[in-house]
Amino acid sequence: GAGVSQSPSNKVTEKGKDVELRCDPISGHTALYWYRQSLGQGLEFLIYFQGNSAPDKSGLPSDRFSAERTGGSVSTLTIQRTQQEDSAVYLCASSLAPRGVPNSPLHFGNGTRLTVT
Amino acid sequence: DQQVKQNSPSLSVQEGRISILNCDYTNSMFDYFLWYKKYPAEGPTFLISISSIKDKNEDGRFTVFLNKSAKHLSLHIVPSQPGDSAVYFCAASAIGGAQKLVFGQGTRLTINP
């Protein structure tokens, strides 16, 4: 597709269950980011993948959160043993970020709205 | 530690007038700044950016000003249009933009007819 695609668009889960959120970045984009936006808050950085480099996981709030990016393309954000405070919109973004040319704008998907009951 | 701050959660402006959105940052290593616009149920979309080597960047109705000594940037929209009603996020990154973007909390702009 032409843009960043995220699925599902909405997810309701019970506290304690695991969830997987998927992101399909724009084809050819080497950088991929996960952010989340809690109600009334700004965008909180979670994790950043750049090519084959080790991901920057500095924003993951706890060890219940993990993310993978397979084949340099699709990414999955996994939240284990979900808690109510995990409820938020999870946004994925990708950018071209060609080597030696930084500052490529991020292209965001429409997000996954996660509700933990 | 909020490194990028947008102290006005909301702003209301009359159509045709100038909208000024403000953003402050604390990290002196930031050298690239962006503004994103977000409509409900959609992801943020890139609006305009500025490098720290400049103090102004203009694109049509949108102008971003950077005051490095004050660690302050602003977005000017003139003339404001109803379609500009959205949440605006300021973002910053360091090391030539190669590092992750840090976002502010956002300002909800409402343009009144």
Coordinates of C-alpha atoms in Angstrom, one line a residue:
Chain A
G1 CA 0.0 0.0 0.0
A2 CA 0.9 3.6 -0.2
G3 CA 1.1 4.3 3.5
V4 CA 2.0 2.7 6.8
S5 CA -0.6 0.1 7.7
Q6 CA -1.4 -1.0 11.2
S7 CA -3.6 -3.8 12.4
P8 CA -5.9 -4.2 14.2
S9 CA -7.3 -0.7 14.3
N10 CA -9.0 -1.5 17.6
K11 CA -8.3 -4.1 20.2
V12 CA -10.1 -4.8 23.4
T13 CA -8.5 -7.3 25.7
E14 CA -8.9 -8.5 29.3
K15 CA -6.3 -7.6 31.9
G16 CA -3.6 -10.2 32.0
K17 CA -3.9 -11.3 28.4
D18 CA -1.1 -10.9 25.8
V19 CA -1.6 -8.8 22.6
E20 CA 0.2 -8.4 19.4
L21 CA 0.1 -5.2 17.3
R22 CA 1.3 -5.3 13.7
C23 CA 2.8 -2.6 11.5
D24 CA 3.5 -2.7 7.8
P25 CA 5.8 0.2 6.9
I26 CA 6.1 1.9 3.6
S27 CA 8.1 -0.3 1.2
G28 CA 11.8 0.7 1.2
H29 CA 11.7 2.6 4.4
T30 CA 14.6 1.5 6.6
A31 CA 13.6 3.2 9.8
L32 CA 10.6 2.1 11.9
Y33 CA 9.3 3.5 15.1
W34 CA 6.7 2.6 17.7
Y35 CA 5.1 5.4 19.8
R36 CA 2.0 5.4 22.0
Q37 CA -0.4 8.1 22.9
S38 CA -2.3 7.8 26.2
L39 CA -5.4 9.8 26.7
G40 CA -4.6 13.5 26.9
Q41 CA -0.9 12.9 26.5
G42 CA 1.7 13.4 23.9
L43 CA 3.4 10.8 21.8
E44 CA 5.7 8.6 23.9
F45 CA 8.6 6.9 22.2
L46 CA 8.8 3.2 22.6
I47 CA 11.3 1.6 20.2
Y48 CA 13.2 2.4 17.0
F49 CA 14.6 0.1 14.4
Q50 CA 17.1 1.3 11.8
G51 CA 18.2 -1.1 9.1
N52 CA 20.3 -4.0 10.6
S53 CA 21.4 -2.0 13.6
A54 CA 20.4 -3.1 17.1
P55 CA 17.1 -1.5 18.0
D56 CA 16.8 1.4 20.4
K57 CA 14.6 0.0 23.1
S58 CA 15.1 2.8 25.6
G59 CA 11.4 3.8 25.5
L60 CA 9.9 0.5 26.4
P61 CA 8.1 1.0 29.7
S62 CA 8.6 -2.5 31.1
D63 CA 9.8 -5.9 30.3
R64 CA 6.3 -6.9 29.4
F65 CA 6.8 -4.9 26.1
S66 CA 8.8 -6.3 23.2
A67 CA 9.0 -5.7 19.5
E68 CA 10.5 -7.4 16.5
R69 CA 11.1 -6.4 12.9
T70 CA 11.3 -9.3 10.6
G71 CA 13.3 -9.1 7.3
G72 CA 13.6 -5.4 7.7
S73 CA 10.0 -4.8 7.0
V74 CA 7.0 -5.8 9.1
S75 CA 7.1 -5.2 12.8
T76 CA 5.2 -6.7 15.7
L77 CA 4.8 -5.0 19.1
T78 CA 3.9 -7.5 21.8
I79 CA 2.5 -6.6 25.2
Q80 CA 2.4 -9.5 27.7
R81 CA 0.1 -9.7 30.7
T82 CA -1.6 -6.5 29.8
Q83 CA -2.5 -3.9 32.4
Q84 CA -5.1 -1.2 32.4
E85 CA -2.4 1.5 32.2
D86 CA -1.4 -0.1 28.8
S87 CA -4.6 1.3 27.3
A88 CA -3.5 3.8 24.6
V89 CA -3.3 4.4 20.9
Y90 CA -0.1 2.6 19.6
L91 CA 1.3 4.4 16.6
C92 CA 3.8 3.0 14.1
A93 CA 5.9 5.2 11.8
S94 CA 8.5 4.6 9.2
S95 CA 10.9 6.8 7.4
L96 CA 13.3 6.6 4.4
A97 CA 16.3 7.6 6.4
P98 CA 18.8 6.8 3.6
R99 CA 22.4 6.5 4.8
G100 CA 24.0 9.9 5.1
V101 CA 20.7 11.7 4.6
P102 CA 19.1 12.1 8.0
N103 CA 16.1 14.1 8.9
S104 CA 13.6 12.2 6.8
P105 CA 10.1 12.9 8.1
L106 CA 8.2 10.1 9.8
H107 CA 5.1 8.7 8.1
F108 CA 2.6 7.5 10.7
G109 CA 0.0 4.8 10.4
N110 CA -3.5 5.4 11.9
G111 CA -2.7 3.5 15.0
T112 CA -4.1 0.7 17.0
R113 CA -6.4 1.7 19.9
L114 CA -5.8 -0.7 22.7
T115 CA -8.3 -1.0 25.5
V116 CA -7.5 -3.2 28.5
T117 CA -10.6 -4.0 30.6
Chain B
D1 CA 11.6 14.5 32.2
Q2 CA 9.7 16.3 29.5
Q3 CA 12.3 17.4 27.0
V4 CA 9.9 19.0 24.6
K5 CA 7.0 21.0 26.1
Q6 CA 4.0 22.6 24.6
N7 CA 2.5 24.6 27.4
S8 CA -0.8 25.5 25.8
P9 CA -3.1 22.4 25.5
S10 CA -5.5 24.4 23.4
L11 CA -5.8 27.5 21.2
S12 CA -8.8 29.1 19.5
V13 CA -8.3 31.5 16.6
Q14 CA -10.7 33.2 14.3
E15 CA -10.6 32.3 10.6
G16 CA -8.3 34.5 8.6
R17 CA -6.2 35.5 11.6
I18 CA -2.7 34.3 12.5
S19 CA -2.3 31.1 14.7
I20 CA 0.9 30.9 16.7
L21 CA 1.8 27.6 18.4
N22 CA 4.7 27.5 20.8
C23 CA 7.1 24.9 21.8
D24 CA 10.0 24.8 24.3
Y25 CA 12.8 22.3 24.7
T26 CA 15.4 21.6 27.3
N27 CA 18.0 19.4 25.5
S28 CA 20.7 21.5 23.9
M29 CA 21.7 18.5 21.8
F30 CA 18.5 18.8 19.7
D31 CA 19.4 20.1 16.3
Y32 CA 16.4 19.3 14.2
F33 CA 12.8 20.2 14.8
L34 CA 9.5 19.3 13.2
W35 CA 5.8 20.1 13.5
Y36 CA 3.2 17.4 12.9
K37 CA -0.6 17.8 12.5
K38 CA -3.0 15.2 13.7
Y39 CA -6.7 14.8 13.0
P40 CA -8.9 12.5 15.1
A41 CA -8.5 8.8 14.4
E42 CA -5.6 9.4 12.1
G43 CA -1.8 9.3 12.5
P44 CA 0.2 12.5 12.7
T45 CA 1.3 13.9 9.4
F46 CA 4.4 15.9 8.8
L47 CA 3.9 19.6 8.3
I48 CA 7.2 21.5 8.4
S49 CA 10.7 21.2 9.8
I50 CA 13.7 23.3 10.6
S51 CA 17.4 22.6 11.2
S52 CA 19.3 24.3 14.0
I53 CA 21.5 26.1 11.4
K54 CA 18.4 28.2 10.4
D55 CA 16.2 30.5 12.4
K56 CA 13.2 30.5 10.0
N57 CA 11.6 28.1 7.5
E58 CA 8.6 29.0 5.4
D59 CA 6.2 26.8 3.4
G60 CA 3.1 28.5 2.1
R61 CA 0.9 29.5 5.0
F62 CA 3.2 27.8 7.5
T63 CA 6.4 29.3 9.0
V64 CA 8.5 27.9 11.7
F65 CA 10.8 30.1 13.8
L66 CA 13.6 28.8 15.9
N67 CA 15.3 30.7 18.8
K68 CA 18.2 28.5 19.9
S69 CA 19.3 30.8 22.7
A70 CA 15.9 30.6 24.2
K71 CA 15.4 26.9 23.2
H72 CA 12.1 27.9 21.8
L73 CA 10.3 27.4 18.5
S74 CA 7.0 28.5 17.1
L75 CA 4.7 27.7 14.2
H76 CA 2.8 30.5 12.5
I77 CA -0.2 29.8 10.3
V78 CA -1.5 32.7 8.3
P79 CA -4.2 33.1 7.3
S80 CA -5.8 30.4 9.5
Q81 CA -8.4 28.2 7.8
P82 CA -11.1 25.9 9.3
G83 CA -9.2 22.9 7.9
D84 CA -6.3 23.8 10.1
S85 CA -8.3 22.7 13.2
A86 CA -6.3 19.8 14.5
V87 CA -3.8 18.8 17.2
Y88 CA -0.3 20.1 16.5
F89 CA 2.8 18.3 17.9
C90 CA 6.2 19.7 18.1
A91 CA 9.1 17.2 17.8
A92 CA 12.9 17.3 18.1
S93 CA 15.8 15.1 17.5
A94 CA 19.6 15.1 18.0
I95 CA 22.7 14.2 16.0
G96 CA 21.5 15.4 12.6
G97 CA 18.2 13.8 13.0
A98 CA 19.6 10.3 13.2
Q99 CA 18.1 9.8 16.6
K100 CA 14.5 9.2 17.7
L101 CA 12.0 12.0 17.7
V102 CA 10.9 13.4 21.0
F103 CA 7.4 14.8 20.9
G104 CA 5.6 17.5 22.9
Q105 CA 2.1 16.9 24.4
G106 CA 0.4 18.7 21.6
T107 CA -1.8 21.8 21.2
R108 CA -5.4 21.5 20.0
L109 CA -6.0 24.3 17.5
T110 CA -9.6 25.3 16.8
I111 CA -10.3 27.8 13.9
N112 CA -13.6 29.5 14.4
P113 CA -15.5 30.7 11.3

